XYZ file of C-alpha atoms in Angstrom:
765
model
C -13.341 26.221 -61.262
C -9.544 26.362 -61.135
C -9.555 24.832 -57.669
C -11.791 22.023 -58.855
C -9.565 21.315 -61.886
C -6.470 21.324 -59.700
C -8.150 18.991 -57.241
C -9.211 16.581 -59.989
C -5.678 16.515 -61.406
C -4.222 15.868 -57.986
C -6.756 13.120 -57.370
C -5.701 11.327 -60.550
C -2.052 12.304 -60.234
C -0.805 8.796 -60.938
C -2.984 8.584 -64.028
C -1.754 12.015 -65.101
C 1.862 11.036 -64.495
C 1.386 7.749 -66.351
C -0.293 9.506 -69.286
C 2.479 12.098 -69.488
C 5.198 9.456 -69.276
C 3.420 7.331 -71.861
C 2.922 10.368 -74.111
C 6.580 11.305 -73.733
C 7.645 7.771 -74.629
C 5.280 7.671 -77.620
C 6.460 11.134 -78.715
C 10.094 10.116 -78.441
C 9.545 6.931 -80.448
C 7.373 8.713 -83.017
C 9.909 11.506 -83.485
C 12.581 8.899 -84.135
C 10.462 6.600 -86.311
C 8.328 8.965 -88.395
C 10.831 11.828 -88.712
C 14.042 10.579 -90.225
C 17.084 12.690 -89.348
C 17.917 15.095 -92.139
C 21.400 16.547 -92.509
C 22.559 19.519 -94.554
C 26.003 19.670 -96.143
C 27.189 23.139 -97.141
C 29.946 24.404 -99.389
C 30.875 27.981 -100.187
C 32.365 29.043 -103.536
C 34.154 32.284 -104.343
C 33.356 33.922 -107.688
C 35.525 36.569 -109.314
C 33.200 39.268 -110.571
C 34.263 41.743 -113.313
C 35.543 45.119 -112.091
C 34.576 48.483 -113.496
C 37.918 48.746 -115.279
C 37.284 45.400 -116.993
C 33.915 46.618 -118.179
C 35.634 49.360 -120.253
C 38.111 47.124 -122.060
C 36.134 46.978 -125.269
C 33.862 44.631 -127.150
C 36.290 41.714 -126.782
C 37.174 41.081 -123.129
C 39.274 38.483 -121.360
C 37.475 38.773 -118.003
C 34.373 36.995 -116.620
C 33.050 34.225 -118.859
C 29.588 34.014 -117.219
C 27.263 36.359 -115.397
C 26.546 35.687 -111.697
C 23.135 34.188 -112.510
C 24.626 31.965 -115.213
C 26.934 30.295 -112.686
C 23.861 28.834 -111.000
C 22.657 27.437 -114.325
C 26.064 25.871 -114.892
C 25.640 23.874 -111.666
C 22.832 21.833 -113.215
C 24.752 21.152 -116.425
C 25.533 17.543 -117.271
C 29.161 18.528 -117.800
C 29.323 19.168 -114.048
C 27.050 16.468 -112.627
C 27.668 13.476 -114.903
C 31.374 13.089 -113.967
C 30.407 13.245 -110.281
C 27.810 10.532 -110.802
C 30.353 8.316 -112.537
C 33.196 9.016 -110.099
C 31.072 8.318 -107.019
C 29.103 5.602 -108.821
C 25.849 7.147 -107.748
C 23.983 5.328 -110.488
C 24.772 1.988 -108.812
C 23.107 1.335 -105.449
C 23.775 -1.613 -103.178
C 22.952 -2.558 -99.615
C 26.491 -3.163 -98.354
C 30.016 -1.942 -98.975
C 31.102 -5.469 -99.858
C 28.608 -5.551 -102.707
C 29.713 -2.076 -103.798
C 33.320 -3.270 -104.005
C 32.234 -6.306 -106.030
C 30.414 -4.034 -108.510
C 33.349 -1.628 -108.905
C 34.038 -2.798 -112.460
C 30.429 -2.387 -113.650
C 30.120 0.039 -116.543
C 26.886 1.436 -117.943
C 26.137 2.217 -121.555
C 23.880 4.682 -123.296
C 21.058 2.157 -123.763
C 20.831 1.193 -120.097
C 17.772 -0.666 -118.851
C 17.368 0.799 -115.363
C 15.882 -1.264 -112.576
C 16.577 -3.504 -109.585
C 18.589 -6.671 -110.240
C 19.634 -9.728 -108.275
C 22.865 -11.572 -109.077
C 22.888 -15.164 -107.784
C 25.740 -17.668 -107.841
C 24.797 -21.332 -108.039
C 25.755 -23.741 -105.213
C 28.719 -24.982 -107.229
C 30.142 -21.471 -107.579
C 30.604 -21.731 -111.358
C 27.436 -20.268 -112.900
C 25.310 -17.231 -112.229
C 21.754 -16.067 -112.762
C 20.774 -12.427 -113.263
C 17.141 -11.649 -112.555
C 14.982 -8.639 -111.890
C 13.503 -7.773 -108.531
C 10.287 -9.418 -109.670
C 12.075 -12.727 -110.235
C 12.242 -12.632 -114.041
C 15.496 -14.210 -115.243
C 17.210 -11.944 -117.769
C 20.583 -13.690 -118.125
C 22.351 -16.892 -117.198
C 26.010 -17.650 -117.689
C 29.202 -18.980 -116.263
C 32.201 -17.462 -114.585
C 34.188 -15.190 -116.893
C 31.234 -14.100 -119.012
C 30.083 -10.497 -119.202
C 27.072 -9.794 -117.017
C 24.450 -7.380 -118.372
C 24.861 -8.053 -122.062
C 21.836 -6.639 -123.850
C 20.741 -4.683 -120.771
C 22.896 -1.622 -121.288
C 25.668 -2.430 -118.802
C 28.696 -4.667 -118.636
C 30.237 -6.313 -115.590
C 32.872 -9.000 -115.390
C 32.810 -10.253 -111.773
C 36.079 -11.237 -110.150
C 36.631 -14.812 -109.139
C 36.113 -13.790 -105.523
C 32.524 -12.854 -106.298
C 31.660 -16.441 -107.241
C 31.161 -17.739 -103.724
C 28.680 -20.642 -103.740
C 25.158 -19.357 -103.161
C 26.143 -15.685 -102.968
C 23.520 -13.080 -103.825
C 24.105 -9.453 -104.744
C 21.159 -7.104 -105.049
C 21.788 -3.837 -106.817
C 19.868 -1.077 -108.554
C 20.913 0.739 -111.710
C 19.770 4.191 -112.733
C 20.559 6.234 -115.791
C 23.410 8.627 -114.954
C 21.504 11.468 -116.562
C 18.482 10.780 -114.331
C 20.716 10.712 -111.273
C 22.291 13.989 -112.392
C 18.857 15.552 -112.775
C 17.889 14.317 -109.321
C 21.069 15.739 -107.774
C 20.447 19.055 -109.548
C 16.983 19.171 -107.987
C 18.409 18.428 -104.527
C 21.177 21.034 -104.542
C 20.090 24.475 -103.410
C 22.248 27.371 -104.478
C 22.186 31.099 -103.927
C 23.504 33.391 -106.635
C 25.863 36.225 -105.646
C 24.030 39.303 -104.513
C 24.871 42.637 -106.036
C 28.446 43.346 -105.080
C 28.912 39.886 -103.536
C 31.363 37.192 -104.543
C 30.010 34.045 -102.895
C 27.813 31.119 -103.950
C 26.407 28.908 -101.203
C 25.638 25.284 -102.091
C 23.444 23.097 -99.865
C 22.142 19.554 -100.131
C 19.841 17.752 -97.693
C 19.568 14.024 -96.998
C 19.748 11.309 -94.379
C 23.329 10.133 -95.103
C 25.787 12.817 -93.943
C 28.887 11.121 -95.399
C 27.215 10.691 -98.784
C 26.020 14.309 -98.755
C 29.490 15.703 -98.076
C 31.059 13.490 -100.759
C 28.481 14.471 -103.391
C 28.645 18.180 -102.630
C 32.451 18.234 -102.652
C 32.449 16.292 -105.914
C 30.013 18.759 -107.482
C 31.983 21.765 -106.203
C 35.331 20.436 -107.457
C 33.891 19.445 -110.831
C 32.194 22.826 -111.018
C 35.557 24.564 -110.546
C 37.199 22.257 -113.088
C 34.521 22.944 -115.710
C 34.824 26.676 -115.025
C 38.603 26.422 -115.517
C 38.095 24.547 -118.804
C 35.648 27.180 -119.987
C 38.029 29.960 -118.995
C 40.947 28.211 -120.688
C 38.918 27.603 -123.849
C 37.790 31.214 -123.814
C 41.361 32.455 -123.426
C 42.623 30.221 -126.231
C 39.775 31.224 -128.518
C 40.328 34.877 -127.689
C 44.056 34.511 -128.386
C 43.343 32.904 -131.758
C 40.780 35.573 -132.603
C 43.141 38.378 -131.626
C 45.947 36.816 -133.660
C 43.723 36.770 -136.743
C 42.646 40.344 -136.083
C 46.278 41.372 -135.580
C 47.223 39.906 -138.962
C 44.348 41.709 -140.645
C 45.301 44.940 -138.857
C 48.922 44.588 -140.038
C 47.749 44.098 -143.628
C 45.456 47.112 -143.339
C 48.289 49.215 -141.918
C 50.651 48.257 -144.745
C 47.955 48.989 -147.319
C 47.215 52.407 -145.771
C 50.906 53.295 -145.662
C 51.334 52.193 -149.287
C 48.372 54.278 -150.404
C 49.699 57.386 -148.630
C 53.164 56.876 -150.068
C 51.859 56.431 -153.621
C 49.667 59.519 -153.351
C 52.516 61.685 -152.161
C 54.761 60.410 -154.957
C 52.114 61.152 -157.582
C 51.512 64.686 -156.254
C 55.099 65.566 -155.437
C 55.296 68.210 -158.282
C 51.801 69.573 -157.814
C 51.202 72.762 -155.859
C 50.558 72.287 -152.240
C 49.161 74.259 -149.342
C 51.805 73.162 -146.900
C 53.233 75.947 -144.808
C 56.967 76.504 -145.183
C 58.657 76.158 -141.853
C 60.370 79.330 -140.718
C 63.568 79.551 -138.718
C 63.196 79.772 -134.981
C 61.896 83.145 -133.860
C 60.108 83.905 -137.168
C 56.548 83.346 -138.183
C 55.778 80.669 -140.706
C 55.406 81.920 -144.306
C 52.650 81.152 -146.687
C 52.797 78.019 -148.755
C 54.674 78.167 -152.103
C 51.593 77.516 -154.203
C 49.727 80.461 -152.752
C 52.873 82.639 -152.823
C 53.513 81.927 -156.517
C 49.886 82.557 -157.439
C 49.768 85.926 -155.744
C 53.207 86.803 -157.166
C 52.032 86.149 -160.713
C 48.930 88.165 -160.037
C 51.041 91.099 -158.817
C 53.371 90.746 -161.813
C 50.418 90.857 -164.195
C 49.017 93.919 -162.499
C 52.430 95.615 -162.621
C 52.747 94.969 -166.340
C 49.302 96.398 -166.910
C 50.110 99.480 -164.854
C 53.418 100.059 -166.672
C 51.749 99.683 -170.044
C 48.962 102.072 -169.192
C 51.453 104.617 -167.754
C 53.565 104.593 -170.947
C 50.442 104.938 -173.070
C 49.254 107.925 -171.015
C 52.646 109.566 -171.329
C 52.683 109.065 -175.107
C 49.154 110.363 -175.491
C 50.088 113.578 -173.645
C 53.153 114.045 -175.816
C 50.989 114.088 -178.933
C 49.650 117.517 -178.033
C 52.719 118.947 -176.405
C 56.148 118.278 -175.013
C 56.983 114.700 -174.093
C 57.217 114.272 -170.305
C 60.429 112.474 -169.531
C 59.614 112.311 -165.852
C 56.360 110.471 -166.527
C 58.253 107.814 -168.410
C 61.206 107.549 -166.102
C 59.028 106.508 -163.109
C 57.652 103.516 -165.004
C 59.564 100.322 -163.982
C 59.241 98.856 -167.464
C 60.885 102.002 -168.979
C 63.765 101.659 -166.549
C 64.064 98.026 -167.582
C 64.461 99.065 -171.288
C 68.032 100.232 -171.832
C 67.395 101.782 -175.260
C 64.445 103.778 -174.091
C 66.356 104.814 -170.982
C 69.336 106.048 -173.124
C 66.934 107.813 -175.433
C 65.259 109.574 -172.514
C 68.665 110.474 -171.107
C 69.808 111.785 -174.476
C 66.568 113.785 -174.774
C 67.108 115.320 -171.389
C 70.697 116.232 -172.224
C 69.824 117.774 -175.587
C 66.957 119.752 -174.045
C 69.331 121.149 -171.471
C 71.916 121.992 -174.166
C 69.143 123.570 -176.303
C 67.942 125.776 -173.464
C 71.491 126.817 -172.745
C 72.123 127.759 -176.387
C 68.767 129.506 -176.648
C 69.808 131.603 -173.731
C 72.857 132.698 -175.770
C 71.658 132.427 -179.325
C 68.510 132.972 -181.248
C 66.434 130.371 -182.877
C 67.817 131.182 -186.268
C 71.164 130.135 -185.137
C 71.964 127.030 -187.116
C 73.364 125.021 -184.219
C 70.249 125.990 -182.280
C 68.028 124.881 -185.115
C 69.982 121.695 -185.629
C 69.815 120.923 -181.920
C 66.064 121.722 -181.801
C 65.550 119.435 -184.751
C 67.391 116.598 -182.906
C 65.218 117.162 -179.832
C 62.109 117.011 -181.963
C 63.277 113.786 -183.615
C 63.837 112.253 -180.227
C 60.470 113.421 -178.887
C 58.386 112.637 -181.903
C 60.054 109.679 -183.465
C 62.678 107.849 -181.473
C 61.178 107.855 -178.019
C 57.553 107.119 -179.128
C 58.873 104.337 -181.327
C 60.892 102.843 -178.466
C 58.006 103.392 -176.011
C 55.609 101.698 -178.405
C 57.978 98.767 -178.570
C 58.026 98.595 -174.776
C 54.218 98.837 -174.702
C 53.918 96.008 -177.172
C 56.367 93.930 -175.211
C 54.428 94.681 -171.987
C 51.185 93.701 -173.664
C 52.665 90.370 -174.733
C 54.070 89.763 -171.301
C 50.732 90.740 -169.775
C 48.935 88.180 -171.881
C 51.479 85.534 -170.940
C 51.126 86.410 -167.248
C 47.347 86.211 -167.556
C 47.654 82.745 -169.070
C 49.993 81.583 -166.381
C 47.671 83.084 -163.766
C 44.726 81.144 -165.145
C 46.718 77.921 -165.052
C 47.831 78.661 -161.498
C 44.248 79.386 -160.465
C 43.178 75.995 -161.813
C 45.937 74.320 -159.927
C 44.984 76.267 -156.791
C 41.433 74.998 -157.070
C 42.768 71.409 -157.114
C 44.838 71.874 -153.941
C 41.916 71.285 -151.401
C 40.908 67.988 -153.011
C 44.489 66.757 -152.887
C 44.825 67.964 -149.287
C 41.614 66.211 -148.245
C 42.651 63.009 -149.944
C 46.069 63.182 -148.334
C 44.462 63.863 -144.925
C 42.153 60.878 -145.391
C 45.082 58.655 -146.244
C 46.992 59.972 -143.249
C 43.993 59.264 -141.007
C 43.751 55.747 -142.394
C 47.387 55.214 -141.554
C 46.900 56.651 -138.038
C 43.787 54.566 -137.314
C 45.363 51.442 -138.704
C 48.481 52.090 -136.654
C 46.497 52.629 -133.430
C 44.347 49.541 -134.036
C 47.432 47.478 -134.786
C 49.137 48.715 -131.596
C 46.013 48.023 -129.476
C 45.492 44.561 -130.919
C 49.165 43.758 -130.489
C 48.989 44.711 -126.799
C 45.790 42.725 -126.249
C 47.175 39.778 -128.147
C 50.191 39.691 -125.861
C 47.891 40.023 -122.810
C 45.581 37.242 -124.013
C 48.519 34.966 -124.816
C 49.897 35.511 -121.323
C 46.417 34.904 -119.825
C 46.076 31.678 -121.779
C 49.402 30.480 -120.414
C 48.466 31.300 -116.787
C 44.700 30.701 -116.794
C 43.049 30.958 -113.352
C 39.380 29.927 -113.069
C 36.860 32.582 -112.131
C 35.521 30.374 -109.338
C 37.165 28.332 -106.605
C 36.107 26.350 -103.551
C 36.386 28.540 -100.474
C 34.823 26.217 -97.870
C 34.589 22.518 -98.796
C 31.651 20.561 -97.427
C 32.181 18.888 -94.070
C 30.326 15.808 -92.840
C 27.401 17.265 -90.820
C 27.160 16.030 -87.241
C 23.718 17.259 -86.223
C 20.434 16.883 -88.108
C 18.757 20.058 -89.228
C 15.275 18.740 -88.547
C 15.958 18.365 -84.864
C 13.463 21.157 -84.314
C 10.890 19.222 -86.352
C 11.514 16.133 -84.289
C 11.325 18.227 -81.164
C 8.080 19.771 -82.396
C 6.605 16.333 -83.013
C 7.798 15.175 -79.610
C 6.446 18.293 -77.923
C 3.203 18.053 -79.880
C 2.605 14.471 -78.765
C 3.770 15.320 -75.260
C 1.468 18.338 -75.221
C -1.384 16.179 -76.491
C -0.677 13.644 -73.771
C -0.559 16.430 -71.198
C -3.833 17.763 -72.553
C -5.354 14.308 -72.321
C -3.773 13.809 -68.908
C -5.433 17.017 -67.765
C -8.638 16.672 -69.741
C -9.392 13.086 -68.797
C -9.270 13.780 -65.029
C -11.456 16.837 -65.550
C -13.871 14.776 -67.633
C -13.815 11.967 -65.093
C -14.430 14.534 -62.407
C -17.449 15.810 -64.334
C -18.991 12.375 -64.692
C -17.815 11.110 -61.295
C -20.960 10.200 -59.264
C -19.059 10.253 -55.989
C -18.789 13.133 -53.589
C -15.682 15.208 -54.211
C -16.309 18.814 -53.229
C -18.112 20.621 -50.411
C -20.064 22.630 -52.994
C -21.792 19.419 -54.029
C -23.159 19.098 -50.486
C -24.169 22.671 -49.817
C -25.200 23.467 -53.396
C -26.520 20.319 -55.072
C -27.962 18.605 -51.963
C -28.874 21.735 -50.050
C -27.371 20.469 -46.773
C -25.625 22.515 -44.175
C -22.106 21.304 -43.527
C -21.640 20.708 -39.827
C -17.946 19.969 -40.158
C -15.268 18.070 -42.002
C -13.232 15.210 -40.569
C -9.732 14.952 -42.052
C -8.162 11.711 -43.159
C -6.972 9.611 -40.206
C -4.519 6.897 -41.246
C -4.792 3.353 -39.908
C -8.316 3.738 -38.645
C -11.303 1.644 -39.417
C -9.848 -1.799 -38.967
C -12.338 -4.075 -37.267
C -11.644 -4.716 -33.600
C -9.326 -1.774 -33.082
C -10.063 0.604 -30.278
C -10.265 4.314 -30.719
C -7.180 6.049 -29.469
C -7.249 9.731 -28.808
C -4.750 12.426 -29.608
C -6.029 15.896 -28.737
C -3.313 17.423 -30.849
C -4.646 16.089 -34.135
C -6.869 17.977 -36.570
C -9.511 15.292 -36.132
C -10.036 16.279 -32.501
C -10.513 19.901 -33.534
C -12.882 18.772 -36.278
C -15.099 16.868 -33.816
C -15.083 19.819 -31.469
C -16.390 21.955 -34.326
C -18.973 19.294 -35.252
C -20.063 19.089 -31.615
C -20.618 22.845 -31.524
C -22.505 22.948 -34.830
C -24.701 19.950 -33.940
C -25.632 21.439 -30.577
C -26.383 24.779 -32.213
C -28.436 23.181 -35.001
C -30.376 21.003 -32.549
C -31.271 23.823 -30.194
C -31.991 23.771 -26.468
C -35.299 21.868 -26.366
C -34.538 18.935 -24.040
C -31.615 16.556 -24.296
C -29.845 16.280 -27.662
C -31.347 13.263 -29.425
C -30.424 12.526 -33.035
C -29.828 9.696 -35.457
C -26.542 9.459 -37.318
C -26.684 7.730 -40.702
C -25.060 7.713 -44.138
C -26.181 6.958 -47.706
C -24.085 3.809 -48.111
C -21.693 1.383 -46.527
C -18.202 2.587 -45.674
C -19.047 6.265 -45.313
C -17.687 6.256 -41.744
C -20.867 6.918 -39.800
C -19.816 4.620 -36.915
C -16.426 6.369 -36.760
C -18.162 9.749 -36.641
C -20.739 8.526 -34.106
C -18.118 7.206 -31.685
C -15.864 10.228 -31.882
C -18.763 12.693 -31.696
C -19.988 10.892 -28.574
C -16.478 11.187 -27.142
C -16.487 14.903 -27.949
C -19.747 15.435 -26.056
C -18.455 13.338 -23.163
C -15.277 15.438 -23.034
C -17.478 18.487 -22.613
C -19.011 16.909 -19.472
C -22.315 15.860 -21.001
C -23.662 12.494 -19.898
C -23.650 10.825 -23.275
C -25.193 7.585 -24.546
C -24.266 6.002 -27.867
C -26.790 3.453 -29.195
C -25.729 1.057 -31.946
C -28.933 1.089 -33.983
C -27.337 -0.959 -36.760
C -28.849 -4.221 -35.576
C -27.889 -5.896 -38.832
C -24.084 -5.492 -38.790
C -23.147 -2.877 -36.231
C -19.524 -2.774 -34.981
C -19.579 0.078 -32.467
C -18.962 -2.291 -29.559
C -15.599 -3.232 -31.057
C -14.541 0.383 -31.275
C -15.460 1.132 -27.647
C -14.237 -2.132 -26.178
C -17.709 -3.461 -25.263
C -19.718 -6.614 -26.013
C -22.514 -6.973 -28.523
C -24.909 -9.025 -26.360
C -27.103 -8.298 -24.544
C -28.018 -5.280 -26.571
C -30.813 -3.304 -28.144
C -32.635 -6.219 -29.815
C -32.472 -8.230 -26.618
C -34.225 -5.429 -24.767
C -36.827 -4.940 -27.466
C -37.572 -8.657 -27.585
C -38.005 -8.680 -23.792
C -35.037 -10.888 -22.901
C -32.962 -8.146 -21.219
C -33.574 -5.122 -19.037
C -32.346 -1.569 -19.479
C -29.654 -1.977 -16.855
C -28.365 -5.085 -18.649
C -27.994 -3.465 -22.041
C -26.410 -0.149 -20.951
C -22.640 -0.692 -20.845
C -20.122 1.718 -19.439
C -17.040 2.491 -21.560
C -13.481 3.343 -20.738
C -14.282 6.992 -21.242
C -15.878 9.070 -18.515
C -19.479 10.247 -19.082
C -19.869 7.871 -22.045
C -22.105 4.792 -22.035
C -23.264 2.654 -24.898
C -25.946 0.160 -25.929
C -24.756 -2.467 -28.386
C -26.821 -3.876 -31.196
C -27.636 -7.134 -29.454
C -28.613 -10.470 -30.925
C -29.124 -10.536 -34.701
C -32.833 -11.100 -35.424
C -34.832 -11.235 -38.626
C -37.601 -9.236 -36.955
C -35.168 -6.521 -35.942
C -36.657 -3.766 -38.139
C -40.106 -4.392 -36.684
C -38.674 -4.228 -33.169
C -37.174 -0.799 -33.919
C -40.647 0.511 -34.718
C -42.295 -1.054 -31.701
C -43.666 0.727 -28.634
C -40.841 -0.731 -26.588
C -38.335 1.288 -28.602
C -40.270 4.504 -28.034
C -40.556 3.682 -24.334
C -36.801 3.053 -24.158
C -36.048 6.417 -25.723
C -38.320 8.213 -23.291
C -36.638 6.452 -20.396
C -33.116 7.247 -21.632
C -33.903 10.918 -22.242
C -34.388 11.352 -18.537
C -30.947 9.909 -17.807
C -28.693 11.403 -20.512
C -28.248 14.883 -21.917
C -26.911 13.592 -25.246
C -28.220 10.457 -26.994
C -26.703 9.492 -30.350
C -28.086 6.576 -32.379
C -25.788 5.016 -34.979
C -28.223 3.696 -37.583
C -27.666 1.511 -40.645
C -27.017 3.295 -43.990
C -30.011 4.769 -45.788
C -29.648 2.163 -48.482
C -29.699 -0.755 -46.019
C -33.451 -0.767 -45.509
C -36.121 0.934 -43.504
C -34.134 0.956 -40.240
C -32.577 4.462 -40.556
C -35.914 5.985 -41.489
C -37.613 4.370 -38.462
C -34.893 5.559 -36.090
C -34.871 9.060 -37.608
C -38.633 9.266 -37.232
C -38.303 8.104 -33.649
C -35.681 10.737 -32.758
C -37.122 13.427 -35.029
C -33.612 14.523 -36.013
C -30.929 13.021 -38.169
C -27.390 13.861 -39.165
C -25.893 12.622 -42.453
C -22.300 11.410 -42.790
C -20.883 11.787 -46.324
C -17.469 10.406 -47.204
C -15.289 12.179 -49.724
C -14.591 10.003 -52.742
C -16.949 7.256 -51.547
C -20.505 8.542 -51.235
C -22.697 8.229 -54.349
C -24.257 11.657 -54.761
C -27.208 10.553 -56.873
C -27.990 7.732 -54.484
C -27.724 10.104 -51.515
C -29.988 12.643 -53.227
C -32.639 9.962 -53.767
C -32.577 8.898 -50.120
C -32.771 12.516 -48.999
C -35.969 12.902 -50.997
C -37.412 10.026 -48.945
C -36.318 11.761 -45.733
C -38.031 14.943 -46.868
C -41.366 13.092 -46.943
C -41.013 12.023 -43.287
C -41.344 14.112 -40.116
C -37.601 14.327 -39.743
C -35.461 17.382 -39.217
C -32.137 17.100 -41.039
C -29.514 18.873 -38.937
C -26.866 18.795 -41.644
C -24.021 16.737 -42.998
C -20.586 15.799 -41.754
C -17.902 15.389 -44.416
C -15.644 12.465 -43.611
C -12.153 11.618 -44.842
C -11.558 14.968 -46.491
C -8.066 15.429 -47.997
C -5.796 18.334 -47.267
C -6.383 19.776 -50.741
C -7.386 23.190 -51.939
C -11.063 22.179 -52.108
C -11.223 21.556 -48.362
C -8.538 23.975 -47.278
C -11.121 26.245 -45.665
C -12.117 23.353 -43.371
C -8.594 22.878 -42.061
C -6.886 24.356 -39.019
C -3.839 26.482 -38.569
C -0.792 24.584 -37.368
C 0.730 25.494 -34.038
C -2.554 26.215 -32.298
C -3.303 22.743 -30.984
C -4.727 22.405 -27.470
C -2.053 20.489 -25.551
C -1.569 19.181 -22.011
C 1.707 18.973 -20.285
C 2.249 15.245 -20.416
C 3.976 13.616 -17.499
C 6.106 10.569 -17.817
C 4.022 7.448 -18.251
C 1.005 9.214 -19.633
C 0.404 8.270 -23.228
C -2.067 10.350 -25.228
C -4.926 8.611 -26.976
C -4.786 8.391 -30.772
C -7.826 8.591 -33.036
C -8.142 5.801 -35.535
C -10.412 5.905 -38.525
C -13.156 3.331 -39.179
């Protein structure tokens, strides 16, 4: 199958080459016509993203004004795109740069009527007509008037525009619509996590226009970002200034409240700790010290009072104990009672001394005892009672003061808490004021030196190569591949429907014929009147040697070899095969006779250098003898009988008894008799001759023989008593289909040629 496809492609190689070239040309033109070149302009922007430190500044920050995703949304804002549209005049389209320069002063308004317009100057060059693309006149005027009044645009053409007969065609679009269209055409990628870059791309067929638009958008984008950053910094500065003023007022109010509270509580007890000198521990606060001191004083007064009362109560039943009174601090504080106790002690000592010397009846002893008794029973108890009363009064006073101090002590925590709150207010207000003051100074400095968060890193360059080159290449390759497929498929299809003989399998398989041999193509052969030249070194000579062997083997050994050589149609090369096969038998030493049985238009005599008359028909009609019609040739052992005189009754003569008698006579003279008959489609002649010889050999020409026609004629041969020896394939190419019928180079049978000897060359009929 592969060999057959390859052979069919090679056979139609010029058609295949033409189809491929035509497909390549069509693909090239189609890729240029149907796929317009598309260019991509690219620009890269750098975005300053907030750092982690900036994220901890507080609720009011001076860092990034937009999130990374919001930058992409800003690209489609009218604040970015509308100035670009106006600067590049993208809303005004013309066909030439001259017209664009003429329309440079055209300005559009909010109520623009978009559409296509034609501006025409009259032949005089003084008036103009403005019309739509459909030919509707919308305005007429003279030089100096405003063009577009009532249509949403204004244009005062220069005097140079008013050339007689000049026409300017232009299209107007709403700037907002153009901005929306540009926003839809620009592709942008937001910064990835941790990235700082935005890539802008725009695709179109005008590379210069693309680069200009993208650079305009990028620059305007940066300018708008700078304006936003500047406005943010100014607003933040103003806000911080207001907050700083409020913080200053709050700080002054907190300080005033703390100062007033301390003034109002300056005389009140406090729990502040008294600072101690270095090296000593801090003492307790004065309020607590005074309270506990009064409490101790009250307790001491009570103890002194109770001690004096106990001492007096003991003296009621016995001797007054001076020692019990002397240890009481209050008694020591009373000078009268102390002198009385001292006097009592002295008198008791004097009394004991006198009692040791005198008796109780002694008057001085009695007088002294009476004085001691007065002191013990009257003076000292009276003085002690006075001290007790005084202590009781003082105790009550101390208790009152202690109650007052306790009340004041209970008020100390509330005052301390209030003072602490006021101190905290002052501290917080002071810290907030300090923080706001620092941030205000930072924001004011940032407002002075504002740097936008985004800048153009790589401006757009005019693209040189289209990005859809691969698409154009794909279209070209697709059409080229289709043409190659057609170039391959059409030859295969033509090969399938080709009625002519192309492959040896069609002979051995479809027709059921044995292939006796294949004759290769011999250039320059077959021209009428040319003699056969021989060259033993050619493949054709080897082919006829093989055919000679196969024919002799197929015929067998029963008598001389007698067979008819025919073909299905004209031009199959049967005469060429007949002559050269006869030469092959003659070269082997067989006495060979070649009969030109094609009495209608035989040409064998030309090939062998003989004459046509007298010939076979002359003998059969009785006008010539056998010796007259048999002609020797230039080749040893080879004779021939030409066709003879052309006669209308020729076919009947071939079937006559004279023809059978001639064959019987010739069989006794020659060992090989070959009859070249007319084609099978020429009439009944080949069938008569084949029946006469009993054997036939079919010549089929590659690329010429009609297989269906040959199959039909073979069916007719099958009905006759004819043995078909096989088929000879003529004019086979040196292709893969017939490669097995070729011969190895370098193994030619050669003679040593002497000077003057010229080898014979085979020429094809």
